[in-house]
Every structure is written in structure tokens, then in C-alpha cells.
Short mmCIF file of C-alpha atoms in Angstrom, two decimals:
data_model
loop_
_atom_site.label_atom_id
_atom_site.label_comp_id
_atom_site.label_asym_id
_atom_site.label_seq_id
_atom_site.Cartn_x
_atom_site.Cartn_y
_atom_site.Cartn_z
CA UNK A 1 0.00 0.00 0.00
CA UNK A 2 1.02 3.62 -0.39
CA UNK A 3 3.07 5.28 2.37
CA UNK A 4 2.32 8.86 3.42
CA UNK A 5 3.69 11.35 0.95
CA UNK A 6 4.45 8.81 -1.80
CA UNK A 7 3.11 9.40 -5.30
CA UNK A 8 0.12 7.34 -6.40
CA UNK A 9 1.06 4.09 -8.14
CA UNK A 10 0.78 4.31 -11.91
CA UNK A 11 -1.30 1.56 -13.53
CA UNK A 12 0.71 -0.67 -15.85
CA UNK A 13 -1.01 -1.23 -19.20
CA UNK A 14 -0.75 -4.58 -20.94
CA UNK A 15 1.10 -4.66 -24.28
CA UNK A 16 -1.19 -4.36 -27.28
CA UNK A 17 -1.16 -6.61 -30.36
CA UNK A 18 0.44 -5.04 -33.43
CA UNK A 19 -1.51 -5.34 -36.69
CA UNK A 20 -0.39 -4.50 -40.21
CA UNK A 21 -2.59 -4.45 -43.30
CA UNK A 22 -1.46 -4.88 -46.88
CA UNK A 23 -3.28 -5.35 -50.18
CA UNK A 24 -2.92 -8.17 -52.69
CA UNK A 25 -4.27 -8.01 -56.24
CA UNK A 26 -4.42 -10.73 -58.89
CA UNK A 27 -4.91 -10.72 -62.65
CA UNK A 28 -5.38 -13.51 -65.17
CA UNK A 29 -3.63 -14.53 -68.38
CA UNK A 30 -1.19 -12.03 -69.87
CA UNK A 31 -1.39 -13.48 -73.38
CA UNK A 32 0.90 -11.63 -75.79
CA UNK A 33 -0.18 -12.29 -79.36
CA UNK A 34 1.96 -11.00 -82.22
CA UNK A 35 -0.20 -7.95 -82.92
CA UNK A 36 0.46 -6.79 -79.35
CA UNK A 37 4.25 -6.80 -79.66
CA UNK A 38 4.03 -5.38 -83.19
CA UNK A 39 2.07 -2.43 -81.85
CA UNK A 40 4.56 -2.03 -78.99
CA UNK A 41 7.39 -1.98 -81.53
CA UNK A 42 5.70 0.74 -83.56
CA UNK A 43 5.15 2.86 -80.45
CA UNK A 44 8.87 2.66 -79.73
CA UNK A 45 9.71 3.67 -83.28
CA UNK A 46 11.27 0.29 -84.01
CA UNK A 47 13.80 0.75 -81.19
CA UNK A 48 12.62 -1.70 -78.56
CA UNK A 49 9.04 -2.12 -77.35
CA UNK A 50 6.63 0.14 -75.49
CA UNK A 51 3.88 -1.97 -73.89
CA UNK A 52 2.92 0.53 -71.18
CA UNK A 53 0.02 2.27 -73.02
CA UNK A 54 -1.83 -1.04 -73.34
CA UNK A 55 -2.04 -1.27 -69.52
CA UNK A 56 -2.29 2.44 -68.70
CA UNK A 57 -5.97 2.47 -67.71
CA UNK A 58 -5.63 -0.38 -65.18
CA UNK A 59 -2.19 0.61 -63.90
CA UNK A 60 -3.37 2.50 -60.77
CA UNK A 61 -5.14 -0.49 -59.19
CA UNK A 62 -1.95 -2.55 -59.51
CA UNK A 63 0.38 0.23 -58.39
CA UNK A 64 -1.59 0.76 -55.18
CA UNK A 65 -1.13 -2.87 -54.08
CA UNK A 66 1.67 -4.24 -51.93
CA UNK A 67 1.59 -7.58 -53.74
CA UNK A 68 0.32 -8.22 -57.26
CA UNK A 69 -0.02 -11.50 -59.16
CA UNK A 70 -0.21 -12.23 -62.89
CA UNK A 71 0.07 -15.36 -65.01
CA UNK A 72 2.69 -14.63 -67.68
CA UNK A 73 1.28 -16.90 -70.38
CA UNK A 74 4.00 -16.42 -72.99
CA UNK A 75 7.71 -17.20 -72.76
CA UNK A 76 9.96 -14.12 -72.52
CA UNK A 77 12.78 -15.38 -74.74
CA UNK A 78 12.55 -12.89 -77.59
CA UNK A 79 15.91 -11.23 -76.90
CA UNK A 80 17.65 -14.32 -78.32
CA UNK A 81 14.96 -16.38 -80.04
CA UNK A 82 12.68 -15.30 -82.90
CA UNK A 83 9.44 -13.72 -81.78
CA UNK A 84 6.43 -15.88 -82.54
CA UNK A 85 2.68 -16.14 -82.19
CA UNK A 86 0.17 -18.88 -81.39
CA UNK A 87 0.46 -21.84 -81.12
CA UNK A 88 4.05 -21.54 -79.84
CA UNK A 89 4.57 -18.09 -78.38
CA UNK A 90 7.81 -16.18 -77.89
CA UNK A 91 7.61 -12.65 -76.50
CA UNK A 92 10.06 -9.80 -75.94
CA UNK A 93 11.42 -9.58 -72.38
CA UNK A 94 10.14 -5.99 -72.34
CA UNK A 95 6.76 -7.56 -71.53
CA UNK A 96 8.22 -8.68 -68.21
CA UNK A 97 9.81 -5.29 -67.62
CA UNK A 98 6.39 -3.70 -68.07
CA UNK A 99 4.79 -6.14 -65.61
CA UNK A 100 7.42 -5.22 -63.02
CA UNK A 101 7.02 -1.51 -63.71
CA UNK A 102 3.27 -1.83 -63.16
CA UNK A 103 3.96 -3.38 -59.76
CA UNK A 104 3.48 -7.10 -60.34
CA UNK A 105 5.78 -9.01 -58.00
CA UNK A 106 4.14 -12.47 -57.97
CA UNK A 107 4.68 -14.03 -61.40
CA UNK A 108 3.45 -17.47 -62.48
CA UNK A 109 5.22 -19.18 -65.38
CA UNK A 110 3.46 -22.56 -65.11
CA UNK A 111 1.00 -22.79 -67.99
CA UNK A 112 0.32 -24.75 -71.17
CA UNK A 113 2.69 -22.52 -73.19
CA UNK A 114 5.72 -22.70 -70.87
CA UNK A 115 7.52 -25.22 -73.13
CA UNK A 116 6.69 -23.42 -76.39
CA UNK A 117 10.35 -22.57 -77.01
CA UNK A 118 11.81 -25.75 -75.56
CA UNK A 119 14.72 -25.91 -73.16
CA UNK A 120 16.21 -22.64 -74.42
CA UNK A 121 12.96 -20.81 -73.79
CA UNK A 122 12.70 -22.08 -70.23
CA UNK A 123 16.33 -21.14 -69.54
CA UNK A 124 16.00 -17.65 -71.02
CA UNK A 125 12.77 -17.01 -69.13
CA UNK A 126 14.44 -18.08 -65.89
CA UNK A 127 17.48 -15.89 -66.56
CA UNK A 128 15.24 -12.89 -67.16
CA UNK A 129 13.30 -13.32 -63.92
CA UNK A 130 16.48 -14.11 -61.97
CA UNK A 131 17.73 -10.66 -62.94
CA UNK A 132 14.75 -9.23 -61.01
CA UNK A 133 14.95 -10.75 -57.52
CA UNK A 134 12.35 -8.30 -56.23
CA UNK A 135 9.68 -10.57 -57.72
CA UNK A 136 8.66 -14.04 -56.57
CA UNK A 137 8.50 -16.20 -59.71
CA UNK A 138 7.27 -19.79 -59.72
CA UNK A 139 6.31 -22.50 -62.17
CA UNK A 140 8.74 -23.54 -64.90
CA UNK A 141 12.41 -24.08 -64.07
CA UNK A 142 15.68 -24.75 -65.87
CA UNK A 143 17.57 -26.50 -63.07
CA UNK A 144 17.08 -28.48 -59.88
CA UNK A 145 17.84 -25.52 -57.60
CA UNK A 146 14.91 -23.55 -59.02
CA UNK A 147 12.71 -26.64 -58.97
CA UNK A 148 13.19 -27.10 -55.23
CA UNK A 149 13.07 -23.52 -53.98
CA UNK A 150 10.05 -21.67 -52.60
CA UNK A 151 9.52 -18.27 -54.22
CA UNK A 152 8.90 -15.64 -51.51
CA UNK A 153 8.77 -11.87 -51.53
CA UNK A 154 8.13 -9.40 -48.72
CA UNK A 155 7.38 -5.75 -48.11
CA UNK A 156 8.77 -3.12 -45.75
CA UNK A 157 6.17 -4.00 -43.09
CA UNK A 158 7.58 -7.49 -42.79
CA UNK A 159 4.70 -9.29 -44.51
CA UNK A 160 5.93 -12.21 -46.63
CA UNK A 161 4.04 -13.91 -49.47
CA UNK A 162 5.00 -17.24 -51.05
CA UNK A 163 3.99 -18.26 -54.57
CA UNK A 164 3.63 -21.80 -55.89
CA UNK A 165 2.49 -22.38 -59.49
CA UNK A 166 1.46 -25.55 -61.30
CA UNK A 167 -0.08 -26.40 -64.66
CA UNK A 168 -2.31 -29.22 -65.85
CA UNK A 169 -1.06 -29.19 -69.47
CA UNK A 170 1.94 -28.26 -71.61
CA UNK A 171 0.19 -28.75 -74.98
CA UNK A 172 1.88 -32.11 -75.43
CA UNK A 173 5.35 -30.54 -75.32
CA UNK A 174 8.16 -31.76 -73.07
CA UNK A 175 11.83 -31.08 -72.45
CA UNK A 176 14.61 -33.59 -73.27
CA UNK A 177 14.77 -36.61 -70.99
CA UNK A 178 18.19 -35.58 -69.62
CA UNK A 179 17.11 -31.99 -68.90
CA UNK A 180 17.04 -30.64 -65.34
CA UNK A 181 14.29 -28.31 -66.49
CA UNK A 182 10.56 -28.77 -66.19
CA UNK A 183 7.42 -27.39 -64.63
CA UNK A 184 5.38 -28.23 -61.54
CA UNK A 185 2.50 -30.41 -62.73
CA UNK A 186 -1.00 -30.38 -61.34
CA UNK A 187 -0.97 -34.17 -61.56
CA UNK A 188 1.90 -34.33 -59.06
CA UNK A 189 -0.34 -33.56 -56.11
CA UNK A 190 2.16 -34.75 -53.51
CA UNK A 191 4.82 -32.36 -54.80
CA UNK A 192 2.37 -29.47 -54.59
CA UNK A 193 1.39 -30.41 -51.04
CA UNK A 194 5.06 -30.65 -50.04
CA UNK A 195 5.68 -27.17 -51.43
CA UNK A 196 2.63 -25.81 -49.63
CA UNK A 197 3.90 -27.21 -46.32
CA UNK A 198 7.36 -25.74 -46.90
CA UNK A 199 5.90 -22.38 -47.93
CA UNK A 200 3.88 -22.14 -44.71
CA UNK A 201 7.16 -22.20 -42.79
CA UNK A 202 8.57 -19.29 -44.79
CA UNK A 203 5.69 -16.90 -45.43
CA UNK A 204 2.64 -15.30 -43.88
CA UNK A 205 0.41 -15.88 -46.92
CA UNK A 206 0.69 -18.75 -49.40
CA UNK A 207 -0.63 -18.18 -52.92
CA UNK A 208 -1.17 -21.15 -55.24
CA UNK A 209 -1.51 -20.52 -58.98
CA UNK A 210 -3.25 -23.28 -60.95
CA UNK A 211 -3.39 -23.36 -64.75
CA UNK A 212 -6.20 -25.87 -65.13
CA UNK A 213 -9.56 -26.83 -66.56
CA UNK A 214 -10.93 -26.48 -70.07
CA UNK A 215 -10.58 -23.48 -72.35
CA UNK A 216 -13.88 -21.66 -72.75
CA UNK A 217 -15.49 -23.34 -69.74
CA UNK A 218 -17.44 -20.84 -67.64
CA UNK A 219 -17.81 -23.11 -64.59
CA UNK A 220 -15.22 -25.25 -62.79
CA UNK A 221 -15.54 -29.01 -62.72
CA UNK A 222 -16.22 -31.00 -59.57
CA UNK A 223 -12.66 -32.32 -59.84
CA UNK A 224 -11.32 -28.74 -59.72
CA UNK A 225 -13.45 -27.98 -56.67
CA UNK A 226 -12.17 -31.09 -54.93
CA UNK A 227 -8.54 -30.22 -55.72
CA UNK A 228 -9.07 -26.67 -54.49
CA UNK A 229 -10.41 -28.01 -51.19
CA UNK A 230 -7.42 -30.37 -50.79
CA UNK A 231 -4.88 -27.66 -51.57
CA UNK A 232 -6.59 -25.17 -49.27
CA UNK A 233 -6.45 -27.70 -46.44
CA UNK A 234 -2.84 -28.41 -47.41
CA UNK A 235 -1.76 -24.81 -46.86
CA UNK A 236 -2.93 -22.53 -49.69
CA UNK A 237 -4.50 -19.30 -48.41
CA UNK A 238 -5.36 -18.05 -51.90
CA UNK A 239 -5.84 -20.21 -55.01
CA UNK A 240 -5.74 -18.34 -58.31
CA UNK A 241 -7.02 -20.22 -61.35
CA UNK A 242 -6.59 -19.49 -65.03
CA UNK A 243 -6.37 -21.12 -68.49
CA UNK A 244 -10.06 -21.09 -69.45
CA UNK A 245 -9.62 -17.49 -70.74
CA UNK A 246 -13.12 -16.77 -69.41
CA UNK A 247 -14.46 -16.04 -65.94
CA UNK A 248 -15.49 -18.75 -63.49
CA UNK A 249 -16.03 -16.89 -60.21
CA UNK A 250 -14.74 -17.83 -56.77
CA UNK A 251 -15.66 -18.83 -53.23
CA UNK A 252 -14.42 -19.27 -49.67
CA UNK A 253 -13.21 -22.71 -48.57
CA UNK A 254 -13.35 -23.66 -44.90
CA UNK A 255 -10.18 -25.37 -43.60
CA UNK A 256 -8.80 -26.48 -40.26
CA UNK A 257 -6.73 -23.24 -40.22
CA UNK A 258 -9.65 -20.95 -41.03
CA UNK A 259 -10.79 -19.81 -44.48
CA UNK A 260 -9.04 -19.87 -47.84
CA UNK A 261 -10.27 -18.29 -51.06
CA UNK A 262 -10.30 -19.78 -54.56
CA UNK A 263 -10.85 -17.89 -57.81
CA UNK A 264 -11.42 -20.70 -60.28
CA UNK A 265 -10.55 -18.52 -63.27
CA UNK A 266 -9.74 -14.82 -63.46
CA UNK A 267 -10.16 -14.84 -67.24
CA UNK A 268 -7.85 -12.98 -69.56
CA UNK A 269 -5.64 -10.01 -68.91
CA UNK A 270 -4.16 -8.40 -72.06
CA UNK A 271 -4.77 -10.51 -75.18
CA UNK A 272 -5.79 -10.55 -78.84
CA UNK A 273 -8.32 -13.36 -78.83
CA UNK A 274 -11.43 -13.19 -80.97
CA UNK A 275 -14.52 -14.03 -78.90
CA UNK A 276 -16.65 -11.76 -76.77
CA UNK A 277 -16.31 -13.68 -73.50
CA UNK A 278 -12.50 -13.67 -73.72
CA UNK A 279 -12.57 -9.87 -73.73
CA UNK A 280 -13.79 -9.79 -70.11
CA UNK A 281 -11.53 -10.52 -67.14
CA UNK A 282 -11.21 -9.72 -63.47
CA UNK A 283 -8.69 -8.12 -61.16
CA UNK A 284 -9.21 -9.62 -57.72
CA UNK A 285 -8.19 -7.68 -54.61
CA UNK A 286 -7.76 -8.74 -50.98
CA UNK A 287 -6.85 -7.12 -47.71
CA UNK A 288 -4.25 -9.11 -45.78
CA UNK A 289 -3.97 -8.46 -42.04
CA UNK A 290 -0.98 -9.73 -40.06
CA UNK A 291 -1.26 -9.53 -36.27
CA UNK A 292 1.61 -10.08 -33.84
CA UNK A 293 0.63 -10.77 -30.24
CA UNK A 294 2.79 -9.58 -27.29
CA UNK A 295 4.01 -13.16 -26.80
CA UNK A 296 5.25 -13.26 -30.40
CA UNK A 297 2.40 -15.34 -31.79
CA UNK A 298 1.60 -14.32 -35.37
CA UNK A 299 -1.66 -14.77 -37.25
CA UNK A 300 -2.52 -13.68 -40.77
CA UNK A 301 -5.96 -13.52 -42.38
CA UNK A 302 -7.22 -12.58 -45.83
CA UNK A 303 -10.32 -10.42 -45.99
CA UNK A 304 -12.71 -8.60 -48.31
CA UNK A 305 -12.21 -10.26 -51.72
CA UNK A 306 -13.40 -7.83 -54.38
CA UNK A 307 -13.62 -8.43 -58.12
CA UNK A 308 -12.96 -5.54 -60.49
CA UNK A 309 -14.16 -6.46 -63.99
CA UNK A 310 -11.85 -5.55 -66.86
CA UNK A 311 -12.44 -5.20 -70.58
CA UNK A 312 -9.75 -5.99 -73.13
CA UNK A 313 -10.41 -3.61 -76.02
CA UNK A 314 -9.20 -3.28 -79.58
CA UNK A 315 -10.36 -1.28 -82.54
CA UNK A 316 -11.11 -2.76 -85.95
CA UNK A 317 -8.58 -5.32 -87.19
CA UNK A 318 -7.02 -5.68 -83.72
CA UNK A 319 -5.69 -2.11 -83.75
CA UNK A 320 -4.57 -0.37 -80.55
CA UNK A 321 -5.13 -3.22 -78.08
CA UNK A 322 -5.58 -1.91 -74.53
CA UNK A 323 -7.38 -2.59 -71.26
CA UNK A 324 -10.00 -0.79 -69.19
CA UNK A 325 -11.72 -1.31 -65.89
CA UNK A 326 -15.38 -1.98 -66.67
CA UNK A 327 -16.38 1.02 -64.53
CA UNK A 328 -14.48 3.25 -66.99
CA UNK A 329 -15.70 1.51 -70.15
CA UNK A 330 -18.23 3.40 -72.26
CA UNK A 331 -21.03 2.47 -74.65
CA UNK A 332 -19.09 4.27 -77.38
CA UNK A 333 -16.04 2.06 -76.83
CA UNK A 334 -18.19 -1.07 -76.80
CA UNK A 335 -19.84 -0.03 -80.07
CA UNK A 336 -16.38 0.38 -81.64
CA UNK A 337 -14.83 -2.88 -80.33
CA UNK A 338 -13.23 -4.91 -83.09
CA UNK A 339 -14.69 -8.11 -81.65
CA UNK A 340 -18.09 -6.94 -82.95
CA UNK A 341 -17.00 -8.17 -86.37
CA UNK A 342 -17.70 -11.65 -85.04
CA UNK A 343 -20.04 -10.80 -82.14
CA UNK A 344 -22.25 -7.84 -83.15
CA UNK A 345 -24.01 -7.75 -79.79
CA UNK A 346 -20.88 -7.11 -77.72
#
């Protein structure tokens, strides 16, 4: 008790938990057809490639995020290999530079076109991304070291995100039997689960990219839903699907750790496809909250998934390909969309 003349005892407040919030955004297939890099070449006056105007209208939503995901559908080997179009793409590495400039730092390279340029294409793609360690890149690999690593990136607040990427198909293409290169396959479920477990030890949020399903399918199959549930339980906080080139929606999945979220297909990002439904995509955003308790216990939750519809636009004959958020897209632009040549009611 207090003695006469002593100051009153000051109450001691308990330490408070410390919470940090970051944002994560995700886009679909960045599918660089030849008309896209031809237009970028013309913008640069034949001296390199200027892809930035094609993404200008959606750039702010990516720039504002702490973490941003995209599936880079085409191989970035065009500095040494001839540029090419569908069915075996080869794109200028300036595409990757533009993705990084926009703010994308979670890059998936596991998709059905990852072997389009063979072993050389995989190696050159890996060398390009290795020169940009600020990004976490996962999927295809040219050597065993890249096969076995977990791709992780963090921000200044100490939040760390891991990326794992797998594909169902490689269009029947494969690398030589003696090659160390390859890609994580959706069919190798145990390898994916092992990576998820390892990633949970290294990161606060684990993102799993899955290139799966059927092109043009607007709903996921029951098999996809079952796999999503298994991978969510196995450690994936966010599952980002693509390959169908059209939208498939998403949902929460309850797990023993809490809730995970799956977007079965985010549709297309930039592209020069020719059907109305492939012109519409989504940018998905989350809030990620990391809380550290006074005893050092850390918990991280994802919250508030929001879909921002996008429109991939081009004028007649695939001229001036560019993207818009749907909220900024006008009736006048829709009436002038080159896809109306095949789909008048766009």
C-alpha cells in the first residue's frame, strides 16, 4: 500500500497486439499475341518495345497494391529467339519489364505454353526473372535448384508472401529426358502439397496458382473444386485459377486453419483473342492483415475479396489493343470494339 507522501502508483497497461494491413491483387492470363508486340514496336519507333500504353488504364489499381499477381502466359525469350505467335509463343522480355514496372511481383510461369520454345525458352525465361529478384516467380524451371526452392517476396512491413504455381497441361510438349528443367505439374499432387507445407514455414500468406480446366469453360468441374479443397487444407491461403480465358467466379473454402479463397478462373488479362467472352476478365483484390501478439504469436488472415471487372479492347482489325476497368468503359467504346465483327451484340 502507499506510504504517506508517496506518489500514487501508476497503472501498468498490458502490451497491445500489433496489426499490419497490406493489399494483394491478382490478374489472369497475360497473353501476348503477335499484334500486341508489333504495336509495342511501332510505339517505340522500331527501337525496342513500349507496352505501357496497353495497360495504362488499369495501372493504378496494380500500383496501389503491396503484392500483385499475374500469369505470364507467354515465354519471354525474344531477346535471343525469334518472336512468334500462337500456337508456340515467344515474347520480348520488355513484356516482363512492363509487368514489373506496373507493380506485379508475384509471377506465375506454369502454364500450357511454358515449353513453347523448348529448353532454351525455359532457360532464357528463368534468366530474365532471376535478374529481377524483387519478384517471386514460380512454375517452370531450368535447373534443380529452381525446382526445389520456394519463391517468396516481402514488403517493408515485414509481410511475406510465397507463390507456388502448377499447370495441368503443356500442350503435349516436353523437355529432353536428360534436362534438369521442367514445370510443376497439377498431376503431381504430392509435390504441390510438399511445397505448400514448406511455404507455410517461410511466409505469412501462401498463394497457389493453378493453370487448369478447359478453355472456354465458364464453370469449374467438380474435380477442380475437390482439388481446391485439398490444396486449401494443405496450406494454400489463396488459389488463383486461369487457363479457361473466361471467368469462373470464386468462393471461400473452410479449412482447419480458417478460411481460404479460390478464384477458379480470373479470365484474360491483355490478349488478342477473338470471342466476346475472352474480352472480359477480373482483377481480384484482398486485404491481408498480419497480427503479432505480445508473446510473439503471429496470425494472418485474408479479408474482403473484391472483383474488379476488366475489358480488353481493340479497334477494328485488332488495332490499338488496350485494357479498361469496366467502370471506366463506355457504350461508345463497346460499339467500336473490333470483336463486334464476329459478335455484333458485344
